[in-house]
Short mmCIF file of C-alpha atoms in Angstrom, two decimals:
data_model
loop_
_atom_site.label_atom_id
_atom_site.label_comp_id
_atom_site.label_asym_id
_atom_site.label_seq_id
_atom_site.Cartn_x
_atom_site.Cartn_y
_atom_site.Cartn_z
CA MET A 1 180.13 48.24 77.26
CA ASN A 2 178.60 51.09 75.25
CA THR A 3 177.60 50.48 71.67
CA PRO A 4 178.02 53.18 68.97
CA GLY A 5 174.23 53.36 68.31
CA ARG A 6 173.33 53.92 71.93
CA SER A 7 175.96 56.65 72.25
CA THR A 8 174.58 58.52 69.23
CA THR A 9 171.03 58.43 70.63
CA THR A 10 172.21 59.77 73.97
CA ASP A 11 174.08 62.60 72.31
CA ARG A 12 171.02 63.64 70.27
CA THR A 13 168.83 63.62 73.35
CA ALA A 14 171.29 65.84 75.16
CA GLU A 15 171.48 68.24 72.22
CA ALA A 16 167.70 68.45 72.04
CA SER A 17 167.48 69.13 75.76
CA SER A 18 170.08 71.87 75.56
CA SER A 19 168.45 73.49 72.51
CA SER A 20 165.01 73.47 74.14
CA ALA A 21 166.50 75.05 77.24
CA THR A 22 168.10 77.84 75.25
CA ALA A 23 165.11 78.41 72.89
CA PRO A 24 162.82 81.33 73.85
CA LYS A 25 159.58 80.30 75.58
CA ARG A 26 156.36 80.84 73.61
CA ASN A 27 153.68 83.02 75.15
CA SER A 28 150.90 80.63 76.03
CA LYS A 29 147.30 81.83 75.64
CA LYS A 30 146.11 79.29 78.13
CA PRO A 31 144.44 81.17 81.01
CA LYS A 32 145.53 80.64 84.53
CA TYR A 33 143.51 78.06 86.33
CA SER A 34 140.76 79.40 88.53
CA LYS A 35 137.40 78.10 89.63
CA PHE A 36 135.76 81.08 87.94
CA THR A 37 137.25 80.49 84.46
CA GLN A 38 136.63 76.74 84.72
CA GLN A 39 133.05 77.28 85.96
CA GLU A 40 133.65 75.38 89.17
CA LEU A 41 132.27 77.96 91.60
CA PRO A 42 129.66 76.75 94.08
CA ALA A 43 126.20 77.02 92.54
CA CYS A 44 122.64 76.39 93.61
CA LYS A 45 121.22 73.61 91.46
CA PRO A 46 117.69 73.06 92.77
CA ILE A 47 115.73 69.95 91.96
CA LEU A 48 112.14 70.79 90.99
CA THR A 49 110.28 68.29 93.11
CA PRO A 50 106.45 68.24 93.05
CA GLY A 51 106.39 69.91 96.47
CA TRP A 52 108.50 72.86 95.31
CA VAL A 53 106.52 73.33 92.09
CA ILE A 54 103.13 73.16 93.79
CA THR A 55 104.25 75.53 96.56
CA SER A 56 105.59 78.05 94.03
CA PHE A 57 102.32 78.09 92.06
CA ILE A 58 100.27 78.49 95.25
CA VAL A 59 102.42 81.42 96.46
CA VAL A 60 102.15 83.22 93.11
CA GLY A 61 98.38 82.69 93.04
CA ILE A 62 97.91 83.92 96.62
CA VAL A 63 99.98 87.06 95.93
CA PHE A 64 98.63 87.92 92.45
CA ILE A 65 94.89 87.48 93.04
CA PRO A 66 94.60 90.11 95.84
CA ILE A 67 96.70 92.54 93.79
CA GLY A 68 94.38 91.98 90.80
CA LEU A 69 91.26 92.51 92.89
CA ALA A 70 92.68 95.70 94.45
CA SER A 71 93.62 97.03 90.99
CA LEU A 72 90.14 96.29 89.61
CA PHE A 73 88.40 97.95 92.55
CA ALA A 74 90.64 101.01 92.20
CA SER A 75 89.88 101.19 88.48
CA GLU A 76 86.14 100.88 89.15
CA ARG A 77 86.29 103.87 91.51
CA VAL A 78 87.63 106.06 88.72
CA VAL A 79 84.85 108.14 87.16
CA GLU A 80 85.34 108.80 83.46
CA ILE A 81 83.29 110.66 80.86
CA VAL A 82 84.20 110.16 77.20
CA ASP A 83 82.50 112.20 74.48
CA ARG A 84 83.30 111.92 70.79
CA TYR A 85 82.47 115.24 69.17
CA ASP A 86 84.20 115.35 65.77
CA LYS A 87 81.14 114.08 63.84
CA ASP A 88 78.40 115.79 65.82
CA CYS A 89 80.11 119.18 65.52
CA ILE A 90 79.81 119.21 61.70
CA PRO A 91 76.71 121.10 60.44
CA SER A 92 74.48 118.98 58.22
CA ASN A 93 74.83 121.33 55.25
CA TYR A 94 78.66 120.92 55.12
CA SER A 95 80.97 118.07 54.33
CA SER A 96 83.60 117.49 57.00
CA LEU A 97 86.57 118.69 54.91
CA GLU A 98 84.68 121.68 53.53
CA TYR A 99 83.71 122.70 57.06
CA ILE A 100 87.11 122.30 58.74
CA GLN A 101 89.16 123.87 55.93
CA SER A 102 86.98 126.93 55.51
CA THR A 103 87.98 130.09 57.37
CA GLU A 104 84.43 131.44 57.28
CA THR A 105 82.53 128.65 59.03
CA ASN A 106 81.68 128.95 62.71
CA LYS A 107 83.73 126.34 64.55
CA THR A 108 81.87 126.72 67.86
CA CYS A 109 80.13 123.58 69.07
CA THR A 110 78.17 123.09 72.30
CA ARG A 111 77.96 119.72 74.02
CA SER A 112 76.10 118.63 77.16
CA LEU A 113 77.57 116.02 79.49
CA THR A 114 76.02 114.37 82.55
CA VAL A 115 78.15 113.48 85.56
CA PRO A 116 77.40 109.81 86.40
CA LYS A 117 78.95 109.89 89.91
CA GLN A 118 80.58 112.45 92.10
CA MET A 119 83.92 113.48 90.64
CA LYS A 120 86.27 114.83 93.29
CA SER A 121 88.85 117.39 92.29
CA PRO A 122 91.13 117.48 90.51
CA VAL A 123 89.19 116.34 87.46
CA TYR A 124 91.62 115.83 84.59
CA ILE A 125 90.68 116.96 81.08
CA TYR A 126 92.18 115.03 78.17
CA TYR A 127 91.80 115.20 74.43
CA GLN A 128 91.96 111.84 72.68
CA LEU A 129 92.97 111.39 69.06
CA ASP A 130 92.48 108.17 67.08
CA ASN A 131 94.31 107.16 63.90
CA PHE A 132 96.99 109.83 64.44
CA TYR A 133 100.43 108.29 63.96
CA GLN A 134 102.72 110.45 66.04
CA ASN A 135 105.18 107.56 65.98
CA HIS A 136 105.85 107.92 62.23
CA ARG A 137 109.63 108.04 61.76
CA ARG A 138 109.72 111.24 59.72
CA TYR A 139 107.29 112.96 62.07
CA VAL A 140 109.21 111.96 65.22
CA LYS A 141 112.54 113.19 63.80
CA SER A 142 111.10 116.52 62.60
CA ARG A 143 112.25 118.63 65.55
CA SER A 144 115.37 120.32 66.91
CA ASP A 145 116.06 119.61 70.58
CA LYS A 146 119.02 122.00 70.58
CA GLN A 147 116.83 124.81 69.33
CA LEU A 148 114.19 124.08 71.98
CA ARG A 149 116.79 124.23 74.78
CA SER A 150 118.90 127.23 73.87
CA ARG A 151 118.37 130.55 72.16
CA ALA A 152 121.92 130.33 70.75
CA SER A 153 120.82 127.33 68.62
CA GLU A 154 117.73 128.88 67.05
CA SER A 155 119.28 128.45 63.58
CA ASP A 156 119.72 124.69 64.09
CA THR A 157 116.85 123.57 61.86
CA SER A 158 118.55 120.90 59.76
CA ASP A 159 116.15 118.14 60.92
CA CYS A 160 112.97 120.21 60.69
CA ASP A 161 112.22 120.11 56.96
CA PRO A 162 109.69 121.14 55.64
CA GLU A 163 108.90 123.44 58.60
CA ASP A 164 112.44 124.71 59.09
CA VAL A 165 112.68 128.25 57.67
CA THR A 166 110.40 130.90 56.21
CA SER A 167 110.48 132.07 52.60
CA ASP A 168 113.21 134.59 53.48
CA ASN A 169 115.32 131.89 55.21
CA SER A 170 114.55 133.05 58.74
CA PRO A 171 114.46 130.16 61.23
CA ILE A 172 111.12 128.99 62.60
CA VAL A 173 111.07 128.57 66.39
CA PRO A 174 109.96 125.95 67.32
CA CYS A 175 110.61 124.20 64.03
CA GLY A 176 109.47 120.83 62.73
CA LEU A 177 106.26 118.98 61.99
CA ILE A 178 105.51 118.09 65.62
CA ALA A 179 105.27 121.71 66.75
CA TRP A 180 103.58 122.74 63.47
CA SER A 181 100.73 120.25 64.07
CA LEU A 182 100.03 121.43 67.64
CA PHE A 183 96.48 120.58 68.77
CA ASN A 184 94.29 123.67 68.71
CA ASP A 185 90.78 122.68 69.79
CA THR A 186 89.69 124.55 72.92
CA TYR A 187 87.16 123.69 75.64
CA GLY A 188 85.12 125.89 77.96
CA PHE A 189 83.06 124.43 80.83
CA SER A 190 80.08 125.63 82.82
CA VAL A 191 77.61 124.10 85.29
CA ASN A 192 74.21 125.73 85.75
CA SER A 193 75.39 128.80 83.83
CA ARG A 194 78.37 129.07 86.21
CA ALA A 195 81.69 129.04 84.42
CA ILE A 196 84.29 126.55 85.60
CA GLY A 197 87.93 127.49 85.30
CA VAL A 198 90.46 125.20 83.65
CA SER A 199 93.93 125.17 85.18
CA LYS A 200 96.90 124.47 82.93
CA ARG A 201 99.53 124.61 85.67
CA ASN A 202 101.82 121.60 85.94
CA ILE A 203 100.20 119.61 83.16
CA ALA A 204 103.64 118.94 81.64
CA TRP A 205 106.48 116.92 83.11
CA LYS A 206 108.74 118.95 85.39
CA SER A 207 111.84 117.42 83.78
CA ASP A 208 110.66 118.53 80.33
CA LYS A 209 110.10 122.11 81.46
CA GLN A 210 113.45 122.36 83.18
CA SER A 211 115.69 120.39 80.81
CA LYS A 212 114.18 120.23 77.33
CA PHE A 213 112.64 123.68 76.83
CA GLY A 214 114.65 126.83 77.45
CA SER A 215 113.42 129.74 79.50
CA ASN A 216 115.18 132.12 77.08
CA VAL A 217 113.70 130.59 73.91
CA TYR A 218 110.69 132.42 72.46
CA PRO A 219 108.48 131.52 69.48
CA LYS A 220 109.60 133.16 66.26
CA ASN A 221 108.05 133.04 62.78
CA PHE A 222 105.78 130.25 64.02
CA GLN A 223 102.64 129.56 61.91
CA SER A 224 103.32 132.90 60.19
CA GLU A 225 102.94 131.92 56.54
CA GLY A 226 101.99 129.11 54.21
CA LEU A 227 99.80 126.25 55.37
CA ILE A 228 98.77 126.58 59.02
CA GLY A 229 99.00 123.23 60.80
CA GLY A 230 97.59 123.85 64.26
CA ALA A 231 97.67 126.24 67.19
CA LYS A 232 99.67 129.44 67.32
CA LEU A 233 101.97 130.38 70.19
CA ASN A 234 102.32 133.58 72.16
CA SER A 235 105.67 135.05 71.10
CA SER A 236 106.08 136.84 74.45
CA ILE A 237 106.02 133.65 76.53
CA PRO A 238 109.10 131.38 76.65
CA LEU A 239 108.77 127.79 75.51
CA SER A 240 109.40 126.49 79.05
CA ALA A 241 106.13 128.13 80.14
CA GLN A 242 104.01 126.97 77.18
CA GLU A 243 102.84 123.71 78.69
CA ASP A 244 100.36 122.83 75.92
CA LEU A 245 103.28 122.70 73.52
CA ILE A 246 105.46 120.69 75.93
CA VAL A 247 102.71 118.09 76.39
CA TRP A 248 102.19 117.82 72.62
CA MET A 249 105.91 117.50 71.88
CA ARG A 250 106.13 114.29 73.94
CA THR A 251 105.07 112.04 71.08
CA ALA A 252 102.82 109.04 71.59
CA ALA A 253 103.85 105.48 70.77
CA LEU A 254 100.43 104.34 69.51
CA PRO A 255 97.98 105.83 66.99
CA THR A 256 95.31 106.22 69.69
CA PHE A 257 96.44 108.42 72.55
CA ARG A 258 95.34 110.92 75.16
CA LYS A 259 97.09 114.10 76.17
CA LEU A 260 96.40 116.26 79.18
CA TYR A 261 94.58 119.50 78.35
CA GLY A 262 94.04 120.87 81.86
CA LYS A 263 92.47 120.32 85.27
CA ILE A 264 89.15 121.27 86.86
CA GLU A 265 89.89 122.05 90.49
CA VAL A 266 86.35 121.87 91.88
CA ASP A 267 84.19 118.85 92.69
CA LEU A 268 81.51 117.81 90.21
CA GLU A 269 78.39 116.34 91.80
CA ALA A 270 76.43 113.38 90.49
CA ASP A 271 73.76 114.09 87.82
CA GLU A 272 75.05 117.61 87.23
CA LYS A 273 74.85 118.83 83.62
CA ILE A 274 78.11 120.16 82.24
CA THR A 275 77.91 122.45 79.24
CA VAL A 276 81.03 122.29 77.09
CA VAL A 277 81.73 124.95 74.47
CA ILE A 278 84.20 123.54 71.94
CA GLN A 279 86.13 125.37 69.28
CA ASN A 280 86.40 122.59 66.71
CA ASN A 281 89.51 123.76 64.86
CA TYR A 282 91.76 120.71 64.54
CA ASN A 283 91.63 118.85 61.25
CA THR A 284 91.42 115.09 61.79
CA TYR A 285 88.92 114.62 58.97
CA SER A 286 91.46 114.52 56.15
CA PHE A 287 93.02 111.29 57.48
CA GLY A 288 89.95 109.65 59.04
CA GLY A 289 90.87 110.51 62.63
CA LYS A 290 88.57 110.85 65.61
CA LYS A 291 88.47 113.41 68.41
CA LYS A 292 87.18 112.78 71.91
CA LEU A 293 86.90 114.84 75.06
CA VAL A 294 87.67 112.91 78.26
CA LEU A 295 86.97 113.95 81.86
CA SER A 296 88.47 111.61 84.44
CA THR A 297 89.39 111.28 88.08
CA THR A 298 92.35 109.19 89.24
CA SER A 299 93.19 106.53 91.81
CA TRP A 300 96.43 105.05 93.20
CA ILE A 301 96.95 103.18 89.91
CA GLY A 302 96.26 106.24 87.76
CA GLY A 303 93.33 106.51 85.39
CA LYS A 304 90.71 103.93 84.49
CA ASN A 305 92.50 100.77 83.36
CA ASP A 306 91.00 97.31 83.90
CA PHE A 307 93.78 95.51 82.03
CA LEU A 308 96.23 95.48 84.94
CA GLY A 309 93.75 93.92 87.34
CA ILE A 310 92.55 91.37 84.78
CA ALA A 311 96.15 90.40 83.99
CA TYR A 312 96.98 89.79 87.66
CA LEU A 313 93.77 87.79 88.19
CA THR A 314 94.42 85.70 85.08
CA VAL A 315 97.98 84.81 86.07
CA GLY A 316 97.02 84.17 89.72
CA GLY A 317 94.04 82.03 88.76
CA LEU A 318 96.08 80.05 86.26
CA CYS A 319 98.76 79.36 88.89
CA LEU A 320 96.19 78.15 91.42
CA PHE A 321 94.59 75.95 88.77
CA LEU A 322 97.95 74.38 87.92
CA ALA A 323 98.74 73.89 91.62
CA ILE A 324 95.45 72.03 92.20
CA SER A 325 95.99 69.97 89.05
CA PHE A 326 99.49 68.94 90.16
CA ILE A 327 98.21 68.06 93.65
CA LEU A 328 95.51 65.81 92.21
CA LEU A 329 97.97 64.23 89.80
CA TYR A 330 100.46 63.63 92.60
CA VAL A 331 97.80 62.07 94.87
CA ILE A 332 96.00 59.98 92.25
CA LYS A 333 98.97 58.81 90.25
CA PRO A 334 102.17 59.36 92.26
CA ARG A 335 105.52 58.86 90.62
CA PRO A 336 108.61 57.88 92.63
CA LEU A 337 111.43 60.37 92.55
CA GLY A 338 114.81 59.40 91.18
CA ASP A 339 117.90 59.27 93.38
CA PRO A 340 119.53 62.75 93.13
CA THR A 341 122.94 61.23 93.89
CA PHE A 342 123.03 59.98 90.32
CA LEU A 343 122.89 63.51 88.91
CA SER A 344 126.09 64.51 87.12
CA TRP A 345 126.86 67.49 89.37
CA ASN A 346 126.46 65.36 92.48
CA ARG A 347 128.73 62.61 91.14
CA ASN A 348 131.29 65.17 89.93
CA PRO A 349 130.98 68.32 92.06
CA ALA A 350 133.86 70.00 90.20
CA GLY A 351 132.01 69.62 86.91
CA HIS A 352 134.47 67.17 85.33
CA MET A 353 132.95 64.25 83.46
CA ASN A 354 134.48 60.81 83.86
#
């Protein structure tokens, strides 16, 4: 026999069921189940046993040490001559600033260099500047890439202040502080009174010549008035062919840097005396900079650089030392390994914790 209370409860349950059936379903944000979203995909979970660790260190040491030795030997085969000339090219009766800023002083300076070993061609000529911050933010931004690429954008000088326009508002091409401060020391070489030619072909990156400097863009109003910063450009040669400028416009990241000046395409024999005639025009004296002339050959790793070989030898030697240390520790004082079946991912392969 049904009681009134039980009947009421049954009716309410039925009403609730009918209302929930007719109510609109909420959009659930719960993602669909997949092994990817629940991070249950098969994964390699290696256990670093002493054998694996020791083997890894030995392999790294065996690979890195020969690479380091090969890099050091290659660097040792590079012949390099470095000559700092900024101080020695100042006459004793002048101060450095007085000498470099005067238009009447003779800027010619003669240096004599001795070839320590045979230098096979090509011999690369670099100029090295110290304490020159080409990475200064205002200096780096003082250029117009659009103007350098296209003649139609020669008036785009908005980022080139203060070397943007002349006094009559004509655009300067190329504009900006980078181009304005173009290096302008020159070098002439001779051996036994025989002049040696300096080739400037292909000293700039091919991509720069083709993509960043237009073949229809010519210098205009460059170094024509006011304070002269550096070298002048030939207004009849397009920027894409002025490789000294292209090399200089690729700014350096550090305050000490080298840039390619040219190439000597003849061999230089050991103990030969090279006479270098320098036009010492570039002002590094006002900010305490240094100027050096560098002659260098190359190897498969580039120029002379011992750091790469030393780094490989250091890492390889350290790995071998650790491998030997772990072997001795494992032999002298062994430690039993734990049972890997007790690891959480082995007890619960799906990743669910109990």
